[in-house]
mmCIF file of C-alpha atoms and ligand atoms in Angstrom:
data_model
loop_
_atom_site.group_PDB
_atom_site.id
_atom_site.type_symbol
_atom_site.label_atom_id
_atom_site.label_comp_id
_atom_site.label_asym_id
_atom_site.label_seq_id
_atom_site.Cartn_x
_atom_site.Cartn_y
_atom_site.Cartn_z
ATOM 1 C CA MET O 9 111.501 45.391 93.595
ATOM 2 C CA LEU O 10 113.045 42.128 92.438
ATOM 3 C CA ASP O 11 111.040 38.945 92.676
ATOM 4 C CA ILE O 12 113.662 36.764 94.353
ATOM 5 C CA GLU O 13 111.376 33.718 94.525
ATOM 6 C CA LYS O 14 110.904 33.843 90.777
ATOM 7 C CA ALA O 15 114.602 34.396 90.137
ATOM 8 C CA ARG O 16 115.347 31.310 92.235
ATOM 9 C CA ARG O 17 112.681 29.232 90.518
ATOM 10 C CA GLU O 18 114.340 30.143 87.244
ATOM 11 C CA THR O 19 117.687 29.045 88.695
ATOM 12 C CA PRO O 20 116.709 25.537 89.826
ATOM 13 C CA SER O 21 120.212 24.469 90.916
ATOM 14 C CA CYS O 22 120.228 27.060 93.696
ATOM 15 C CA GLU O 23 118.017 24.601 95.575
ATOM 16 C CA HIS O 24 120.878 22.185 96.073
ATOM 17 C CA ILE O 25 124.001 24.328 95.904
ATOM 18 C CA LEU O 26 124.912 27.506 97.684
ATOM 19 C CA HIS O 27 126.550 29.418 94.868
ATOM 20 C CA PHE O 28 128.747 32.280 96.014
ATOM 21 C CA ASP O 29 130.883 32.197 92.878
ATOM 22 C CA ASN O 30 129.068 34.643 90.641
ATOM 23 C CA ALA O 31 132.360 36.393 89.917
ATOM 24 C CA GLY O 32 133.740 33.088 88.608
ATOM 25 C CA ALA O 33 130.755 31.872 86.647
ATOM 26 C CA SER O 34 127.233 32.611 87.774
ATOM 27 C CA LEU O 35 124.435 30.066 87.454
ATOM 28 C CA MET O 36 122.613 30.608 84.175
ATOM 29 C CA PRO O 37 118.901 31.325 84.437
ATOM 30 C CA GLN O 38 116.691 28.816 82.646
ATOM 31 C CA PRO O 39 115.767 31.039 79.683
ATOM 32 C CA VAL O 40 119.479 31.371 78.816
ATOM 33 C CA LEU O 41 120.066 27.645 78.989
ATOM 34 C CA LYS O 42 116.919 26.896 77.022
ATOM 35 C CA ALA O 43 117.798 29.319 74.219
ATOM 36 C CA MET O 44 121.180 27.668 73.850
ATOM 37 C CA LYS O 45 119.831 24.134 73.913
ATOM 38 C CA ASP O 46 117.155 25.054 71.389
ATOM 39 C CA HIS O 47 119.755 26.446 69.043
ATOM 40 C CA LEU O 48 121.975 23.369 69.343
ATOM 41 C CA ASP O 49 118.955 21.191 68.614
ATOM 42 C CA LEU O 50 118.127 23.276 65.587
ATOM 43 C CA GLU O 51 121.721 23.001 64.348
ATOM 44 C CA ALA O 52 121.548 19.216 64.694
ATOM 45 C CA GLU O 53 118.173 19.103 62.993
ATOM 46 C CA ILE O 54 118.641 21.295 59.933
ATOM 47 C CA GLY O 55 122.384 22.119 59.796
ATOM 48 C CA ALA O 56 124.443 24.780 61.545
ATOM 49 C CA TYR O 57 124.564 27.356 58.730
ATOM 50 C CA GLU O 58 120.890 26.834 58.067
ATOM 51 C CA ALA O 59 120.117 27.316 61.770
ATOM 52 C CA ALA O 60 122.117 30.558 61.800
ATOM 53 C CA ASP O 61 120.174 31.744 58.730
ATOM 54 C CA ARG O 62 116.870 30.917 60.303
ATOM 55 C CA LYS O 63 117.831 32.637 63.566
ATOM 56 C CA GLN O 64 119.497 35.575 61.913
ATOM 57 C CA ASP O 65 117.130 38.121 63.434
ATOM 58 C CA SER O 66 117.702 37.013 67.003
ATOM 59 C CA ILE O 67 121.441 36.754 66.385
ATOM 60 C CA GLU O 68 121.557 40.315 65.035
ATOM 61 C CA HIS O 69 119.352 41.464 67.900
ATOM 62 C CA VAL O 70 122.140 40.534 70.350
ATOM 63 C CA TYR O 71 123.972 43.692 69.218
ATOM 64 C CA ASP O 72 120.935 45.847 69.992
ATOM 65 C CA LEU O 73 120.600 44.276 73.420
ATOM 66 C CA LEU O 74 124.266 44.725 74.287
ATOM 67 C CA ALA O 75 124.147 48.310 73.007
ATOM 68 C CA GLN O 76 121.097 49.084 75.119
ATOM 69 C CA PHE O 77 122.701 47.361 78.092
ATOM 70 C CA ILE O 78 125.685 49.754 78.198
ATOM 71 C CA SER O 79 124.115 52.772 76.431
ATOM 72 C CA ALA O 80 126.126 52.371 73.255
ATOM 73 C CA LYS O 81 125.200 52.109 69.568
ATOM 74 C CA ARG O 82 124.897 48.713 67.932
ATOM 75 C CA GLU O 83 127.762 49.413 65.548
ATOM 76 C CA GLU O 84 129.985 49.979 68.605
ATOM 77 C CA ILE O 85 129.623 46.365 69.774
ATOM 78 C CA ALA O 86 131.731 43.336 68.866
ATOM 79 C CA PHE O 87 130.912 39.803 70.006
ATOM 80 C CA ILE O 88 134.129 38.066 71.081
ATOM 81 C CA GLU O 89 134.723 34.675 72.677
ATOM 82 C CA ASN O 90 135.835 36.014 76.057
ATOM 83 C CA ALA O 91 136.736 39.210 77.844
ATOM 84 C CA THR O 92 140.480 38.652 77.636
ATOM 85 C CA ARG O 93 140.445 38.394 73.859
ATOM 86 C CA ALA O 94 138.054 41.332 73.615
ATOM 87 C CA TRP O 95 140.409 43.423 75.722
ATOM 88 C CA ASP O 96 143.430 42.188 73.731
ATOM 89 C CA MET O 97 141.855 43.159 70.415
ATOM 90 C CA ALA O 98 141.389 46.694 71.707
ATOM 91 C CA PHE O 99 144.726 47.019 73.465
ATOM 92 C CA TYR O 100 146.900 45.539 70.713
ATOM 93 C CA SER O 101 145.301 47.809 68.128
ATOM 94 C CA ILE O 102 146.799 50.899 69.779
ATOM 95 C CA PRO O 103 149.941 52.062 67.951
ATOM 96 C CA PHE O 104 152.451 52.484 70.799
ATOM 97 C CA LYS O 105 155.882 53.939 70.272
ATOM 98 C CA ARG O 106 158.968 54.397 72.423
ATOM 99 C CA GLY O 107 158.296 56.510 75.492
ATOM 100 C CA ASP O 108 154.500 56.346 75.309
ATOM 101 C CA ARG O 109 153.038 55.899 78.767
ATOM 102 C CA ILE O 110 150.390 53.355 79.747
ATOM 103 C CA LEU O 111 148.718 54.354 83.012
ATOM 104 C CA THR O 112 147.105 51.517 84.905
ATOM 105 C CA ALA O 113 145.820 50.648 88.365
ATOM 106 C CA THR O 114 147.145 48.593 91.258
ATOM 107 C CA ALA O 115 144.167 46.251 90.989
ATOM 108 C CA GLU O 116 144.954 45.441 87.366
ATOM 109 C CA TYR O 117 144.117 41.971 86.073
ATOM 110 C CA GLY O 118 147.103 39.670 85.499
ATOM 111 C CA SER O 119 146.492 38.976 81.812
ATOM 112 C CA ASN O 120 146.246 42.691 81.067
ATOM 113 C CA TYR O 121 149.503 43.381 82.843
ATOM 114 C CA VAL O 122 151.289 40.628 80.909
ATOM 115 C CA ALA O 123 150.105 42.326 77.705
ATOM 116 C CA TYR O 124 151.509 45.679 78.918
ATOM 117 C CA LEU O 125 154.833 43.991 79.598
ATOM 118 C CA GLN O 126 154.928 42.467 76.141
ATOM 119 C CA ILE O 127 154.130 45.762 74.436
ATOM 120 C CA ALA O 128 156.588 47.632 76.652
ATOM 121 C CA ARG O 129 159.293 45.192 75.657
ATOM 122 C CA LYS O 130 158.424 45.330 71.970
ATOM 123 C CA THR O 131 157.875 49.071 71.550
ATOM 124 C CA GLY O 132 159.634 50.849 74.406
ATOM 125 C CA ALA O 133 156.348 52.116 75.847
ATOM 126 C CA VAL O 134 156.413 52.403 79.634
ATOM 127 C CA ILE O 135 153.938 51.195 82.258
ATOM 128 C CA ASP O 136 153.119 53.545 85.125
ATOM 129 C CA VAL O 137 150.950 52.355 87.971
ATOM 130 C CA ILE O 138 148.567 54.874 89.493
ATOM 131 C CA PRO O 139 148.696 54.632 93.292
ATOM 132 C CA ASN O 140 145.626 54.041 95.432
ATOM 133 C CA ASP O 141 144.134 56.568 97.798
ATOM 134 C CA LYS O 142 143.665 55.858 101.509
ATOM 135 C CA SER O 143 140.489 53.888 100.903
ATOM 136 C CA GLY O 144 142.304 51.537 98.528
ATOM 137 C CA GLN O 145 140.644 52.684 95.324
ATOM 138 C CA LEU O 146 142.563 54.297 92.484
ATOM 139 C CA SER O 147 143.606 57.811 93.505
ATOM 140 C CA VAL O 148 141.931 60.273 91.165
ATOM 141 C CA GLU O 149 144.261 63.015 92.419
ATOM 142 C CA ALA O 150 147.333 60.920 91.640
ATOM 143 C CA LEU O 151 146.006 60.200 88.155
ATOM 144 C CA LYS O 152 145.480 63.916 87.523
ATOM 145 C CA ASN O 153 149.082 64.605 88.514
ATOM 146 C CA MET O 154 150.428 61.815 86.329
ATOM 147 C CA MET O 155 148.792 63.036 83.126
ATOM 148 C CA ASP O 156 151.136 64.556 80.550
ATOM 149 C CA GLU O 157 151.521 64.619 76.773
ATOM 150 C CA ARG O 158 153.289 61.246 76.779
ATOM 151 C CA VAL O 159 150.286 59.373 78.163
ATOM 152 C CA LYS O 160 148.892 57.260 75.336
ATOM 153 C CA LEU O 161 146.434 55.123 77.267
ATOM 154 C CA VAL O 162 144.621 55.032 80.578
ATOM 155 C CA SER O 163 143.738 51.371 81.136
ATOM 156 C CA ILE O 164 141.848 50.429 84.262
ATOM 157 C CA THR O 165 140.110 47.443 85.779
ATOM 158 C CA HIS O 166 136.736 48.653 87.012
ATOM 159 C CA VAL O 167 136.147 45.908 89.589
ATOM 160 C CA PRO O 168 139.159 43.717 90.288
ATOM 161 C CA THR O 169 138.940 39.962 90.183
ATOM 162 C CA ASN O 170 140.119 39.757 93.805
ATOM 163 C CA GLY O 171 137.871 42.049 95.801
ATOM 164 C CA GLY O 172 134.844 44.223 96.355
ATOM 165 C CA LEU O 173 136.534 47.418 95.217
ATOM 166 C CA VAL O 174 134.816 49.533 92.547
ATOM 167 C CA ASN O 175 137.290 51.909 90.923
ATOM 168 C CA PRO O 176 135.957 55.418 90.169
ATOM 169 C CA ALA O 177 135.452 54.824 86.439
ATOM 170 C CA VAL O 178 133.491 58.023 85.808
ATOM 171 C CA GLU O 179 136.059 60.280 87.522
ATOM 172 C CA ILE O 180 138.837 58.567 85.587
ATOM 173 C CA GLY O 181 136.874 59.117 82.392
ATOM 174 C CA LYS O 182 136.634 62.848 83.002
ATOM 175 C CA ILE O 183 140.405 63.097 83.291
ATOM 176 C CA ALA O 184 141.023 60.985 80.192
ATOM 177 C CA ARG O 185 138.465 62.992 78.191
ATOM 178 C CA LYS O 186 139.962 66.313 79.227
ATOM 179 C CA ALA O 187 143.415 65.156 78.141
ATOM 180 C CA ASN O 188 142.003 63.519 75.001
ATOM 181 C CA VAL O 189 143.727 60.244 75.867
ATOM 182 C CA LEU O 190 142.415 56.768 75.040
ATOM 183 C CA TYR O 191 140.613 55.111 77.937
ATOM 184 C CA LEU O 192 140.210 51.323 78.063
ATOM 185 C CA LEU O 193 138.027 49.860 80.800
ATOM 186 C CA ASP O 194 138.079 46.204 81.836
ATOM 187 C CA ALA O 195 134.488 45.869 83.031
ATOM 188 C CA CYS O 196 134.542 42.084 83.297
ATOM 189 C CA GLN O 197 133.449 41.991 86.937
ATOM 190 C CA SER O 198 131.154 45.005 86.869
ATOM 191 C CA VAL O 199 128.736 44.272 83.997
ATOM 192 C CA GLY O 200 125.679 42.424 85.203
ATOM 193 C CA GLN O 201 125.917 43.512 88.821
ATOM 194 C CA MET O 202 125.634 47.290 88.339
ATOM 195 C CA PRO O 203 124.355 49.700 85.689
ATOM 196 C CA ILE O 204 127.048 50.489 83.113
ATOM 197 C CA ASP O 205 126.738 53.516 80.856
ATOM 198 C CA VAL O 206 129.683 54.013 78.525
ATOM 199 C CA LYS O 207 128.634 57.574 77.737
ATOM 200 C CA GLU O 208 128.630 58.490 81.406
ATOM 201 C CA ILE O 209 131.939 56.692 81.999
ATOM 202 C CA GLY O 210 133.459 58.269 78.928
ATOM 203 C CA CYS O 211 135.595 55.274 78.003
ATOM 204 C CA ASP O 212 136.688 54.649 74.421
ATOM 205 C CA MET O 213 136.783 50.886 74.811
ATOM 206 C CA LEU O 214 135.230 48.470 77.272
ATOM 207 C CA SER O 215 135.562 44.702 77.545
ATOM 208 C CA ALA O 216 133.346 42.230 79.374
ATOM 209 C CA THR O 217 132.490 38.578 79.659
ATOM 210 C CA GLY O 218 129.223 36.652 79.508
ATOM 211 C CA ARG O 219 129.552 34.075 82.251
ATOM 212 C CA LYS O 220 130.162 36.207 85.344
ATOM 213 C CA PHE O 221 127.582 38.588 86.844
ATOM 214 C CA LEU O 222 125.756 38.733 83.519
ATOM 215 C CA ARG O 223 124.769 35.065 84.003
ATOM 216 C CA GLY O 224 125.401 34.185 80.377
ATOM 217 C CA PRO O 225 127.228 31.212 78.857
ATOM 218 C CA ARG O 226 130.921 30.460 79.080
ATOM 219 C CA ALA O 227 133.171 31.484 76.186
ATOM 220 C CA THR O 228 131.126 34.545 75.324
ATOM 221 C CA GLY O 229 132.237 38.130 75.720
ATOM 222 C CA PHE O 230 132.000 41.474 74.066
ATOM 223 C CA LEU O 231 133.908 44.621 73.277
ATOM 224 C CA TYR O 232 132.601 48.164 73.029
ATOM 225 C CA VAL O 233 134.552 50.642 70.920
ATOM 226 C CA ASN O 234 133.364 54.229 70.574
ATOM 227 C CA SER O 235 132.519 55.032 66.959
ATOM 228 C CA ASN O 236 134.662 58.189 67.161
ATOM 229 C CA VAL O 237 137.844 56.142 67.569
ATOM 230 C CA VAL O 238 137.050 52.820 65.943
ATOM 231 C CA GLU O 239 138.482 53.691 62.534
ATOM 232 C CA SER O 240 141.756 54.865 64.063
ATOM 233 C CA LEU O 241 142.287 51.451 65.674
ATOM 234 C CA GLU O 242 143.626 48.748 63.407
ATOM 235 C CA PRO O 243 142.946 45.264 64.801
ATOM 236 C CA PRO O 244 146.099 43.202 65.427
ATOM 237 C CA LEU O 245 144.429 40.288 63.604
ATOM 238 C CA LEU O 246 142.240 40.421 60.542
ATOM 239 C CA ASP O 247 140.228 37.892 58.634
ATOM 240 C CA MET O 248 137.593 38.014 55.915
ATOM 241 C CA HIS O 249 134.901 38.836 58.446
ATOM 242 C CA ALA O 250 136.828 41.811 59.834
ATOM 243 C CA ALA O 251 137.918 42.996 56.399
ATOM 244 C CA ASP O 252 136.813 42.884 52.775
ATOM 245 C CA TRP O 253 139.111 41.537 50.063
ATOM 246 C CA PRO O 254 137.862 43.393 47.018
ATOM 247 C CA SER O 255 140.850 42.640 44.787
ATOM 248 C CA ARG O 256 144.034 40.623 44.845
ATOM 249 C CA ASP O 257 146.240 43.248 46.548
ATOM 250 C CA GLU O 258 143.713 45.120 48.573
ATOM 251 C CA TYR O 259 141.798 44.791 51.817
ATOM 252 C CA ILE O 260 139.329 47.157 53.463
ATOM 253 C CA ILE O 261 138.717 46.898 57.200
ATOM 254 C CA ARG O 262 135.117 47.087 58.357
ATOM 255 C CA PRO O 263 134.171 50.543 59.626
ATOM 256 C CA ASP O 264 132.379 49.319 62.768
ATOM 257 C CA ALA O 265 133.401 47.515 65.970
ATOM 258 C CA ARG O 266 132.933 44.152 64.309
ATOM 259 C CA ARG O 267 136.390 44.668 62.795
ATOM 260 C CA PHE O 268 137.532 43.174 66.127
ATOM 261 C CA GLU O 269 135.477 40.013 65.718
ATOM 262 C CA ASN O 270 136.470 36.863 63.941
ATOM 263 C CA TRP O 271 134.537 34.831 61.461
ATOM 264 C CA GLU O 272 133.611 31.684 63.298
ATOM 265 C CA GLN O 273 131.453 32.149 66.352
ATOM 266 C CA ASN O 274 129.593 30.107 68.900
ATOM 267 C CA TYR O 275 126.048 30.950 67.787
ATOM 268 C CA ALA O 276 124.320 29.077 70.596
ATOM 269 C CA GLY O 277 126.477 31.046 73.027
ATOM 270 C CA LYS O 278 125.821 34.306 71.240
ATOM 271 C CA ILE O 279 122.075 33.750 71.396
ATOM 272 C CA GLY O 280 122.419 32.767 75.071
ATOM 273 C CA LEU O 281 124.369 35.948 75.777
ATOM 274 C CA GLY O 282 121.583 37.994 74.223
ATOM 275 C CA VAL O 283 119.004 36.264 76.401
ATOM 276 C CA ALA O 284 121.147 36.870 79.500
ATOM 277 C CA VAL O 285 121.306 40.588 78.702
ATOM 278 C CA ASP O 286 117.578 40.674 78.065
ATOM 279 C CA TYR O 287 116.973 38.893 81.364
ATOM 280 C CA ALA O 288 119.096 41.403 83.293
ATOM 281 C CA LEU O 289 117.432 44.350 81.551
ATOM 282 C CA GLY O 290 114.048 42.854 82.404
ATOM 283 C CA LEU O 291 114.918 42.767 86.099
ATOM 284 C CA GLY O 292 116.516 46.214 85.997
ATOM 285 C CA LEU O 293 120.160 46.938 86.712
ATOM 286 C CA GLU O 294 119.387 49.512 89.416
ATOM 287 C CA ASP O 295 117.411 46.942 91.393
ATOM 288 C CA ILE O 296 120.009 44.236 90.799
ATOM 289 C CA TRP O 297 122.746 46.559 92.022
ATOM 290 C CA ARG O 298 120.866 47.574 95.158
ATOM 291 C CA ARG O 299 120.188 43.938 96.036
ATOM 292 C CA VAL O 300 123.757 42.782 95.326
ATOM 293 C CA LYS O 301 125.263 45.576 97.425
ATOM 294 C CA GLY O 302 122.847 44.873 100.261
ATOM 295 C CA LEU O 303 123.676 41.165 100.356
ATOM 296 C CA ALA O 304 127.418 41.760 100.062
ATOM 297 C CA ASP O 305 127.409 44.367 102.866
ATOM 298 C CA ARG O 306 125.535 41.942 105.040
ATOM 299 C CA LEU O 307 127.988 39.153 104.271
ATOM 300 C CA ARG O 308 130.967 41.414 105.031
ATOM 301 C CA ALA O 309 129.442 42.564 108.293
ATOM 302 C CA LYS O 310 128.655 39.023 109.371
ATOM 303 C CA LEU O 311 132.089 37.671 108.413
ATOM 304 C CA SER O 312 133.781 40.496 110.305
ATOM 305 C CA THR O 313 132.226 39.268 113.528
ATOM 306 C CA ILE O 314 133.882 35.853 113.170
ATOM 307 C CA ARG O 315 137.043 35.705 115.236
ATOM 308 C CA GLY O 316 140.093 34.931 113.067
ATOM 309 C CA ILE O 317 138.476 36.099 109.823
ATOM 310 C CA ASN O 318 139.833 39.142 108.080
ATOM 311 C CA VAL O 319 137.621 40.780 105.435
ATOM 312 C CA ARG O 320 139.902 42.199 102.760
ATOM 313 C CA ASP O 321 137.800 44.376 100.465
ATOM 314 C CA LEU O 322 139.117 47.827 99.624
ATOM 315 C CA GLY O 323 137.598 51.051 98.395
ATOM 316 C CA ILE O 324 134.771 53.449 99.125
ATOM 317 C CA GLU O 325 132.029 51.843 97.073
ATOM 318 C CA LYS O 326 131.937 48.067 97.370
ATOM 319 C CA CYS O 327 130.248 45.472 95.168
ATOM 320 C CA GLY O 328 129.121 41.845 95.214
ATOM 321 C CA ILE O 329 132.613 40.394 95.600
ATOM 322 C CA VAL O 330 133.509 39.624 99.217
ATOM 323 C CA THR O 331 137.022 38.490 100.044
ATOM 324 C CA PHE O 332 138.551 37.263 103.260
ATOM 325 C CA THR O 333 141.422 35.387 104.793
ATOM 326 C CA SER O 334 141.722 33.336 107.947
ATOM 327 C CA LYS O 335 144.581 33.595 110.411
ATOM 328 C CA ASN O 336 144.993 29.843 110.730
ATOM 329 C CA VAL O 337 143.366 28.121 107.797
ATOM 330 C CA ASP O 338 144.623 28.326 104.239
ATOM 331 C CA ALA O 339 142.193 29.749 101.662
ATOM 332 C CA GLN O 340 142.400 26.567 99.584
ATOM 333 C CA ILE O 341 141.397 24.440 102.583
ATOM 334 C CA ILE O 342 138.456 26.740 103.291
ATOM 335 C CA LYS O 343 137.320 26.384 99.700
ATOM 336 C CA GLN O 344 137.615 22.586 99.848
ATOM 337 C CA GLU O 345 135.750 22.378 103.135
ATOM 338 C CA LEU O 346 133.004 24.664 101.812
ATOM 339 C CA ALA O 347 132.729 22.478 98.710
ATOM 340 C CA LYS O 348 132.096 19.444 100.923
ATOM 341 C CA ARG O 349 129.093 21.356 102.268
ATOM 342 C CA GLY O 350 127.772 22.193 98.810
ATOM 343 C CA ILE O 351 129.058 25.765 98.867
ATOM 344 C CA ASN O 352 130.876 27.232 95.867
ATOM 345 C CA VAL O 353 133.560 29.915 96.181
ATOM 346 C CA THR O 354 136.847 30.693 94.458
ATOM 347 C CA VAL O 355 140.351 31.149 95.790
ATOM 348 C CA SER O 356 141.939 34.214 94.274
ATOM 349 C CA THR O 357 145.710 33.855 94.100
ATOM 350 C CA LYS O 358 148.542 36.337 93.897
ATOM 351 C CA VAL O 359 149.225 35.989 90.173
ATOM 352 C CA TRP O 360 145.723 37.128 89.189
ATOM 353 C CA THR O 361 146.399 40.598 90.603
ATOM 354 C CA ARG O 362 150.062 40.602 91.558
ATOM 355 C CA LEU O 363 150.543 44.339 92.179
ATOM 356 C CA ASP O 364 147.698 44.535 94.655
ATOM 357 C CA MET O 365 148.411 41.244 96.408
ATOM 358 C CA GLU O 366 152.118 42.049 96.828
ATOM 359 C CA ALA O 367 151.326 45.502 98.161
ATOM 360 C CA ARG O 368 149.050 43.946 100.765
ATOM 361 C CA ASN O 369 151.289 40.926 101.348
ATOM 362 C CA ILE O 370 148.520 38.411 100.606
ATOM 363 C CA GLU O 371 149.215 35.060 98.941
ATOM 364 C CA SER O 372 145.618 34.053 98.367
ATOM 365 C CA LEU O 373 142.154 34.855 99.615
ATOM 366 C CA VAL O 374 138.716 33.323 99.593
ATOM 367 C CA ARG O 375 136.384 35.076 97.165
ATOM 368 C CA ALA O 376 132.682 34.742 97.904
ATOM 369 C CA SER O 377 130.638 36.592 95.313
ATOM 370 C CA VAL O 378 126.908 37.048 95.722
ATOM 371 C CA HIS O 379 124.183 37.795 93.212
ATOM 372 C CA TYR O 380 120.608 38.989 93.506
ATOM 373 C CA TYR O 381 119.180 35.464 93.558
ATOM 374 C CA ASN O 382 121.180 34.630 96.680
ATOM 375 C CA THR O 383 119.458 35.057 100.021
ATOM 376 C CA GLU O 384 119.975 36.270 103.580
ATOM 377 C CA ASP O 385 119.478 32.687 104.710
ATOM 378 C CA GLU O 386 122.350 31.551 102.505
ATOM 379 C CA ILE O 387 124.552 34.193 104.097
ATOM 380 C CA GLU O 388 123.724 32.772 107.534
ATOM 381 C CA ARG O 389 124.508 29.237 106.396
ATOM 382 C CA PHE O 390 127.698 30.389 104.724
ATOM 383 C CA CYS O 391 128.998 32.156 107.813
ATOM 384 C CA GLN O 392 128.109 29.201 110.001
ATOM 385 C CA ALA O 393 130.085 26.920 107.697
ATOM 386 C CA VAL O 394 133.083 29.275 107.774
ATOM 387 C CA CYS O 395 132.907 29.331 111.581
ATOM 388 C CA GLU O 396 132.900 25.550 111.727
ATOM 389 C CA ILE O 397 135.791 25.201 109.304
ATOM 390 C CA ILE O 398 138.132 27.623 111.006
ATOM 391 C CA SER O 399 137.393 26.423 114.529
ATOM 392 C CA LYS O 400 138.021 22.746 113.761
HETATM 393 C C1 PLP T 17 137.614 37.177 84.658
HETATM 394 C C2 PLP T 17 138.302 38.458 84.333
HETATM 395 C C3 PLP T 17 138.839 38.677 83.058
HETATM 396 C C4 PLP T 17 138.889 37.599 82.006
HETATM 397 O O1 PLP T 17 137.649 37.260 81.486
HETATM 398 P P1 PLP T 17 137.566 36.009 80.490
HETATM 399 O O2 PLP T 17 136.187 36.009 79.969
HETATM 400 O O3 PLP T 17 137.898 34.807 81.331
HETATM 401 O O4 PLP T 17 138.581 36.201 79.434
HETATM 402 C C5 PLP T 17 139.369 39.909 82.785
HETATM 403 N N1 PLP T 17 139.397 40.883 83.710
HETATM 404 C C6 PLP T 17 138.913 40.707 84.954
HETATM 405 C C7 PLP T 17 138.975 41.833 85.933
HETATM 406 C C8 PLP T 17 138.358 39.487 85.307
HETATM 407 O O5 PLP T 17 137.901 39.292 86.547
#
């Protein structure tokens, strides 16, 4: 069982703020913050390159931790400055040609969809959106029926930015594997709140960020690329970290996933990311997941009893993201009023997930995202505050 008291002691700010924005940026636990500060101090004291040399072992160890975290191999991990760029490096390395199909989900993240549009325009590839089933998750049956020899990529958001839905990543993986089609998973909102096993999922590429449920620093992220496909994927950008320059007219791209990295990195952030992964592994992802689901279910149930509040989460399995709208009060106003009471949430707007929001005719919704260090008492206080705000 998780020691919630300890987790809260190691997150001192949760004493004075009620943080339900773990899908935006979670609060970093103290060991993460300390590791970063220590590294910055060391850089100031002896020089940044010298600090990186001295800390080389812990910096390299970040790859082992990330690999262990998602059941990959260390050479399948790239450290990248955010999830969007990690995803881009994977996506833009796929050689699309006219008529190739990209299959994606209704809950797809806005930035990903913009990239599909750009590639469709440039290459003549086509985007096909897999419909949802009755529960609101991606329809596995529909995906099966859409597969044909023109499908080049299945590209899915595991947990959307705008709701509690968890798409059936493993089922999707089975279909992609059977058809021998590339499978890219945006796991930005799922890593850190649930166990992720890339072998079980069967994805070829997976992108994630540090600052969300993983509780790491901002501007850190990572990319997983299966070693079976990595050498067939040429990064859209190269530098002298990603490739060797052995002679004037020659370059050789690295054989591992670090071909997707670039040379200059935020070492304090990278070290902090490693500590965040270590911290999560120490607590145990199964226990974290059970706790997060329990709190989120409780929050949904409680919110549903408030007259005028509409809980909006889709799907069969639901996660730590809880979304709702009010009949009378705009989501932005609710956020502002909550902020006055020391409560942090996000407003998720249409453009972040346009296909889904248009289909459901929603302009914006309040996103309250819980983590294991949150408490039942905070849920009570949160719901009371929402009640007050909408009945004013
Ligand atoms: C937040 C988010 C991203 C982008 O992550 P960054 O680290 O900000 O680049 C991508 N996909 C989903 C589903 C997200 O929620």
